[in-house]
């Protein structure tokens, strides 16, 4: 058995504003990323490669809030965070607050495999990237008109929509199980629109936005990061399976629909366990998501129920 689940963020546009061509573009973006990751698994590649490929495809798509489509900080910059984890070895790598890296997930992976550290931030992360042969991109690479308009909406004090909704589409992430029974998780984000500069969310924090452990499951989260950090969301889901005897779906529902709601933490997760069971749960209006398991058709959804 092998399988993959991805997300393109929680806090979608209200259904009434979505629809039509716009929705088709998001669905096509999810399908392309899912295919990229699934192709790796089908060719007997590793779950780590599958989540890396899927997340890179989403980072390169301006519709999603990661890589190219990252949202702006309140003072008009783009600061990107990402993390990756190998469920077999519990190795992990993360970067936060990078400003010149086209695919932060690739750099997170390099941190995991070549730095001897788990997390590097800002300039130190970028110097490490240069040493590893990465090409740095100018800050202007991340300057997309749509994200700038969203920042202006926040700056003008528009409180009609939640910050997540104004971000339109949040963080991206992927979880996978490969044919050798290895789990992996990866998450990448521009954070939340209008965030204070140097603010770091849950995505690059191992155990909050990202976690993988072959003894339980792999999790990638999206949502209001502060609450996801406080609830240690990804690790809590794994622990409920490992120590509490929960099935994947139960563990995910307890954390997303009970623990997070108590904290008013809007968002959701995608998760996969060592048997290839997939759970995609959210407490926001929607969550861009897609999944595919060996021998099954791809599933793509935004709202509920679909
Ligand atoms: N979790 C991300 C953060 O707080 C944002 C998101 O998922 O939309 O940085």
Short mmCIF file of C-alpha atoms and ligand atoms in Angstrom, two decimals:
data_model
loop_
_atom_site.label_atom_id
_atom_site.label_comp_id
_atom_site.label_asym_id
_atom_site.label_seq_id
_atom_site.Cartn_x
_atom_site.Cartn_y
_atom_site.Cartn_z
CA UNK A 1 0.00 0.00 0.00
CA UNK A 2 1.12 3.56 -0.63
CA UNK A 3 -0.70 6.88 -0.62
CA UNK A 4 -0.49 10.62 -0.42
CA UNK A 5 -2.62 13.48 0.88
CA UNK A 6 -1.99 17.17 0.30
CA UNK A 7 -3.52 20.46 1.36
CA UNK A 8 -3.45 23.95 -0.06
CA UNK A 9 -4.58 25.65 3.12
CA UNK A 10 -7.66 26.21 5.23
CA UNK A 11 -9.78 29.34 5.30
CA UNK A 12 -10.94 29.35 1.70
CA UNK A 13 -12.99 32.01 0.02
CA UNK A 14 -16.65 31.84 0.96
CA UNK A 15 -18.40 29.48 -1.44
CA UNK A 16 -20.35 32.31 -3.00
CA UNK A 17 -17.14 34.09 -4.02
CA UNK A 18 -15.42 30.97 -5.27
CA UNK A 19 -17.05 28.97 -8.08
CA UNK A 20 -16.41 29.05 -11.80
CA UNK A 21 -13.00 29.50 -13.31
CA UNK A 22 -11.32 30.45 -10.07
CA UNK A 23 -12.32 27.19 -8.42
CA UNK A 24 -11.19 25.22 -11.45
CA UNK A 25 -7.73 26.78 -11.21
CA UNK A 26 -7.37 25.79 -7.57
CA UNK A 27 -8.54 22.27 -8.33
CA UNK A 28 -6.09 22.02 -11.24
CA UNK A 29 -3.26 23.22 -8.96
CA UNK A 30 -4.12 20.58 -6.38
CA UNK A 31 -4.39 17.88 -9.05
CA UNK A 32 -0.97 18.77 -10.50
CA UNK A 33 0.71 18.66 -7.08
CA UNK A 34 -1.01 15.39 -6.19
CA UNK A 35 0.11 13.85 -9.49
CA UNK A 36 3.69 15.02 -8.92
CA UNK A 37 3.83 13.32 -5.52
CA UNK A 38 1.90 10.23 -6.58
CA UNK A 39 4.21 9.65 -9.57
CA UNK A 40 7.14 9.35 -7.14
CA UNK A 41 5.32 6.71 -5.07
CA UNK A 42 4.16 4.82 -8.14
CA UNK A 43 7.78 4.62 -9.35
CA UNK A 44 8.69 3.10 -5.94
CA UNK A 45 10.24 6.33 -4.73
CA UNK A 46 10.32 7.34 -1.07
CA UNK A 47 7.63 9.14 0.87
CA UNK A 48 10.19 11.91 1.55
CA UNK A 49 10.65 12.49 -2.18
CA UNK A 50 6.89 12.35 -2.74
CA UNK A 51 6.06 15.04 -0.17
CA UNK A 52 8.96 17.18 -1.39
CA UNK A 53 7.76 17.03 -5.03
CA UNK A 54 4.14 17.72 -4.11
CA UNK A 55 5.00 20.70 -1.92
CA UNK A 56 7.39 22.14 -4.51
CA UNK A 57 4.60 22.07 -7.09
CA UNK A 58 2.37 24.06 -4.72
CA UNK A 59 5.21 26.47 -3.84
CA UNK A 60 5.64 27.26 -7.54
CA UNK A 61 1.91 27.98 -8.03
CA UNK A 62 1.03 31.62 -7.19
CA UNK A 63 -2.49 30.61 -6.08
CA UNK A 64 -1.15 29.03 -2.89
CA UNK A 65 0.37 30.74 0.13
CA UNK A 66 3.85 29.26 -0.01
CA UNK A 67 6.88 29.96 -2.18
CA UNK A 68 5.86 32.21 -5.07
CA UNK A 69 2.35 32.99 -3.75
CA UNK A 70 3.43 33.81 -0.19
CA UNK A 71 1.48 36.49 1.66
CA UNK A 72 2.97 39.76 2.94
CA UNK A 73 3.98 40.80 6.43
CA UNK A 74 2.38 44.01 7.68
CA UNK A 75 5.44 45.98 6.58
CA UNK A 76 5.27 44.52 3.07
CA UNK A 77 7.83 41.71 3.08
CA UNK A 78 7.60 38.00 2.39
CA UNK A 79 9.02 35.69 5.05
CA UNK A 80 8.71 32.00 4.38
CA UNK A 81 8.72 28.97 6.71
CA UNK A 82 8.91 25.24 5.93
CA UNK A 83 9.54 21.88 7.58
CA UNK A 84 9.94 18.24 6.62
CA UNK A 85 10.08 15.07 8.69
CA UNK A 86 11.04 11.45 8.07
CA UNK A 87 8.83 9.06 10.06
CA UNK A 88 11.28 6.17 9.90
CA UNK A 89 14.25 7.92 11.53
CA UNK A 90 12.49 10.90 13.18
CA UNK A 91 14.97 13.11 11.35
CA UNK A 92 13.57 16.56 10.71
CA UNK A 93 14.57 19.82 9.05
CA UNK A 94 13.05 23.28 9.08
CA UNK A 95 13.68 26.84 7.94
CA UNK A 96 11.93 29.97 9.06
CA UNK A 97 11.89 33.61 8.04
CA UNK A 98 13.69 33.06 4.74
CA UNK A 99 13.26 35.79 2.13
CA UNK A 100 15.24 34.64 -0.96
CA UNK A 101 14.45 30.93 -1.28
CA UNK A 102 12.19 29.86 -4.13
CA UNK A 103 11.41 26.43 -2.63
CA UNK A 104 11.81 26.54 1.16
CA UNK A 105 10.87 22.85 1.42
CA UNK A 106 14.01 21.91 -0.51
CA UNK A 107 16.06 23.95 1.92
CA UNK A 108 14.32 22.37 4.93
CA UNK A 109 15.27 19.01 3.49
CA UNK A 110 18.88 20.13 3.03
CA UNK A 111 18.91 21.28 6.67
CA UNK A 112 17.66 17.83 7.71
CA UNK A 113 20.17 15.94 5.59
CA UNK A 114 23.27 18.09 5.66
CA UNK A 115 23.38 20.63 8.49
CA UNK A 116 23.45 18.60 11.68
CA UNK A 117 20.67 20.89 12.96
CA UNK A 118 16.89 20.74 12.87
CA UNK A 119 16.04 24.42 12.31
CA UNK A 120 17.82 27.37 10.71
CA UNK A 121 16.38 30.86 10.41
CA UNK A 122 16.82 34.00 8.31
CA UNK A 123 20.28 34.93 7.09
CA UNK A 124 21.93 31.85 8.58
CA UNK A 125 19.54 29.62 6.66
CA UNK A 126 20.24 31.53 3.45
CA UNK A 127 23.99 31.38 3.88
CA UNK A 128 23.64 27.63 4.40
CA UNK A 129 21.55 27.53 1.19
CA UNK A 130 24.32 29.29 -0.74
CA UNK A 131 26.88 26.84 0.61
CA UNK A 132 24.66 23.98 -0.56
CA UNK A 133 24.49 25.42 -4.09
CA UNK A 134 20.98 26.94 -3.92
CA UNK A 135 20.33 29.98 -6.12
CA UNK A 136 18.86 32.86 -4.13
CA UNK A 137 15.97 34.74 -5.78
CA UNK A 138 15.39 38.49 -5.37
CA UNK A 139 12.69 39.56 -2.88
CA UNK A 140 10.67 40.84 -5.86
CA UNK A 141 10.14 37.21 -6.96
CA UNK A 142 7.46 36.90 -4.24
CA UNK A 143 5.71 40.18 -5.05
CA UNK A 144 2.38 39.08 -6.56
CA UNK A 145 -0.41 41.65 -7.13
CA UNK A 146 -3.15 39.54 -5.57
CA UNK A 147 -1.25 39.15 -2.27
CA UNK A 148 -0.46 42.86 -2.24
CA UNK A 149 -4.17 43.66 -2.58
CA UNK A 150 -4.89 41.38 0.38
CA UNK A 151 -2.31 43.20 2.48
CA UNK A 152 -3.90 46.54 1.58
CA UNK A 153 -7.25 45.15 2.69
CA UNK A 154 -5.77 44.28 6.10
CA UNK A 155 -3.95 47.61 6.37
CA UNK A 156 -7.20 49.46 5.71
CA UNK A 157 -8.72 47.72 8.73
CA UNK A 158 -11.06 45.37 6.87
CA UNK A 159 -12.28 43.07 9.62
CA UNK A 160 -15.20 41.67 7.67
CA UNK A 161 -13.23 38.52 6.98
CA UNK A 162 -10.88 36.51 9.14
CA UNK A 163 -7.15 36.79 8.46
CA UNK A 164 -7.19 33.26 7.15
CA UNK A 165 -9.93 34.06 4.69
CA UNK A 166 -8.17 37.21 3.52
CA UNK A 167 -5.13 35.02 2.88
CA UNK A 168 -7.62 33.17 0.64
CA UNK A 169 -5.58 30.01 0.68
CA UNK A 170 -3.17 29.14 3.42
CA UNK A 171 -0.17 27.06 3.86
CA UNK A 172 0.55 24.01 1.73
CA UNK A 173 1.52 20.55 2.89
CA UNK A 174 1.77 16.88 2.08
CA UNK A 175 1.89 13.56 3.92
CA UNK A 176 2.79 10.22 2.35
CA UNK A 177 3.26 6.51 2.96
CA UNK A 178 5.54 4.72 0.53
CA UNK A 179 5.64 1.06 -0.53
CA UNK A 180 8.31 0.33 2.10
CA UNK A 181 6.02 1.53 4.91
CA UNK A 182 7.84 4.82 5.49
CA UNK A 183 5.85 7.91 6.46
CA UNK A 184 6.83 11.53 5.76
CA UNK A 185 5.30 14.97 6.27
CA UNK A 186 6.13 18.37 4.75
CA UNK A 187 4.64 21.85 5.21
CA UNK A 188 5.50 25.21 3.61
CA UNK A 189 3.98 28.66 4.08
CA UNK A 190 4.21 32.40 3.72
CA UNK A 191 2.43 32.58 7.10
CA UNK A 192 -0.53 34.85 7.72
CA UNK A 193 -1.27 38.03 5.78
CA UNK A 194 -0.27 41.11 7.72
CA UNK A 195 1.78 39.19 10.29
CA UNK A 196 4.35 41.14 12.27
CA UNK A 197 7.81 40.80 10.75
CA UNK A 198 9.86 37.91 12.17
CA UNK A 199 6.69 36.22 13.45
CA UNK A 200 6.98 32.45 13.09
CA UNK A 201 3.92 30.20 12.90
CA UNK A 202 3.37 26.50 13.47
CA UNK A 203 4.37 25.20 10.04
CA UNK A 204 8.15 24.94 10.62
CA UNK A 205 7.75 23.83 14.24
CA UNK A 206 8.24 20.09 14.53
CA UNK A 207 5.30 18.70 16.49
CA UNK A 208 3.02 21.70 15.84
CA UNK A 209 2.46 22.06 12.08
CA UNK A 210 4.49 19.07 10.93
CA UNK A 211 5.24 15.62 12.37
CA UNK A 212 5.82 12.07 11.13
CA UNK A 213 6.46 8.86 13.04
CA UNK A 214 6.18 5.41 11.45
CA UNK A 215 4.75 4.12 14.75
CA UNK A 216 1.63 6.27 14.31
CA UNK A 217 1.10 8.70 11.42
CA UNK A 218 2.31 11.71 9.43
CA UNK A 219 0.56 15.07 9.83
CA UNK A 220 0.70 18.44 8.04
CA UNK A 221 -1.40 21.28 9.41
CA UNK A 222 -2.83 24.58 8.18
CA UNK A 223 -4.58 27.26 10.15
CA UNK A 224 -4.09 29.96 12.75
CA UNK A 225 -0.55 29.01 13.74
CA UNK A 226 -0.44 30.40 17.26
CA UNK A 227 -3.16 28.01 18.43
CA UNK A 228 -1.61 25.09 16.54
CA UNK A 229 1.66 25.69 18.41
CA UNK A 230 -0.11 25.88 21.76
CA UNK A 231 -1.98 22.63 21.07
CA UNK A 232 1.11 20.88 19.61
CA UNK A 233 -1.36 19.66 17.01
CA UNK A 234 0.69 17.29 14.85
CA UNK A 235 2.41 15.55 17.75
CA UNK A 236 -0.80 15.34 19.75
CA UNK A 237 -2.47 13.45 16.90
CA UNK A 238 0.46 11.00 16.72
CA UNK A 239 0.44 10.52 20.51
CA UNK A 240 -3.28 9.81 20.66
CA UNK A 241 -2.68 6.95 18.22
CA UNK A 242 0.49 5.69 19.84
CA UNK A 243 -0.46 5.90 23.50
CA UNK A 244 -4.25 6.32 23.45
CA UNK A 245 -5.14 3.50 21.07
CA UNK A 246 -7.09 5.83 18.77
CA UNK A 247 -7.59 5.13 15.08
CA UNK A 248 -6.28 7.88 12.80
CA UNK A 249 -9.69 9.42 12.09
CA UNK A 250 -10.58 9.57 15.80
CA UNK A 251 -7.27 11.15 16.77
CA UNK A 252 -7.59 13.78 14.05
CA UNK A 253 -11.20 14.61 14.90
CA UNK A 254 -10.46 14.95 18.62
CA UNK A 255 -7.65 17.43 18.00
CA UNK A 256 -9.18 19.45 15.14
CA UNK A 257 -12.81 19.47 16.28
CA UNK A 258 -12.32 19.52 20.08
CA UNK A 259 -8.90 20.73 21.23
CA UNK A 260 -8.48 23.40 18.55
CA UNK A 261 -12.03 24.63 18.82
CA UNK A 262 -11.55 25.14 22.58
CA UNK A 263 -8.66 27.46 21.70
CA UNK A 264 -10.58 29.07 18.81
CA UNK A 265 -7.91 27.71 16.50
CA UNK A 266 -9.28 27.82 12.96
CA UNK A 267 -7.85 25.36 10.42
CA UNK A 268 -7.26 21.70 9.73
CA UNK A 269 -4.83 18.89 8.95
CA UNK A 270 -4.10 16.14 6.46
CA UNK A 271 -2.77 12.90 7.90
CA UNK A 272 -1.90 9.36 6.83
CA UNK A 273 -1.10 6.32 8.95
CA UNK A 274 1.19 3.34 8.45
CA UNK A 275 -1.69 1.31 6.92
CA UNK A 276 -2.40 4.02 4.35
CA UNK A 277 -5.58 5.33 6.05
CA UNK A 278 -6.04 9.02 5.23
CA UNK A 279 -7.81 11.70 7.29
CA UNK A 280 -8.43 15.26 6.10
CA UNK A 281 -10.29 17.24 8.77
CA UNK A 282 -10.90 20.97 9.29
CA UNK A 283 -13.00 23.31 11.41
CA UNK A 284 -12.85 26.23 8.93
CA UNK A 285 -15.30 26.87 6.09
CA UNK A 286 -13.16 24.80 3.79
CA UNK A 287 -9.73 23.33 3.22
CA UNK A 288 -8.15 22.81 -0.16
CA UNK A 289 -7.23 19.15 -0.17
CA UNK A 290 -6.56 16.11 -2.32
CA UNK A 291 -5.55 12.50 -1.81
CA UNK A 292 -4.82 9.31 -3.67
CA UNK A 293 -4.06 5.77 -2.55
CA UNK A 294 -2.58 2.90 -4.57
CA UNK A 295 -5.18 1.45 -6.90
CA UNK A 296 -7.71 4.22 -6.19
CA UNK A 297 -8.83 7.37 -7.97
CA UNK A 298 -7.65 10.82 -6.90
CA UNK A 299 -10.00 12.78 -4.62
CA UNK A 300 -10.01 16.58 -4.70
CA UNK A 301 -12.20 18.74 -2.47
CA UNK A 302 -12.50 22.25 -1.07
CA UNK A 303 -15.68 22.48 0.98
CA UNK A 304 -17.69 19.91 2.88
CA UNK A 305 -19.33 17.57 2.09
CA UNK A 306 -17.92 16.69 -1.32
N1 LIG B 1 -0.36 27.93 9.76
C1 LIG B 1 0.17 29.03 9.01
C2 LIG B 1 0.80 30.02 9.96
O1 LIG B 1 0.26 30.27 11.02
C3 LIG B 1 -0.84 29.75 8.18
C4 LIG B 1 -1.82 28.93 7.40
O2 LIG B 1 -1.87 27.73 7.52
O3 LIG B 1 -2.58 29.50 6.63
O4 LIG B 1 1.82 30.57 9.62
#
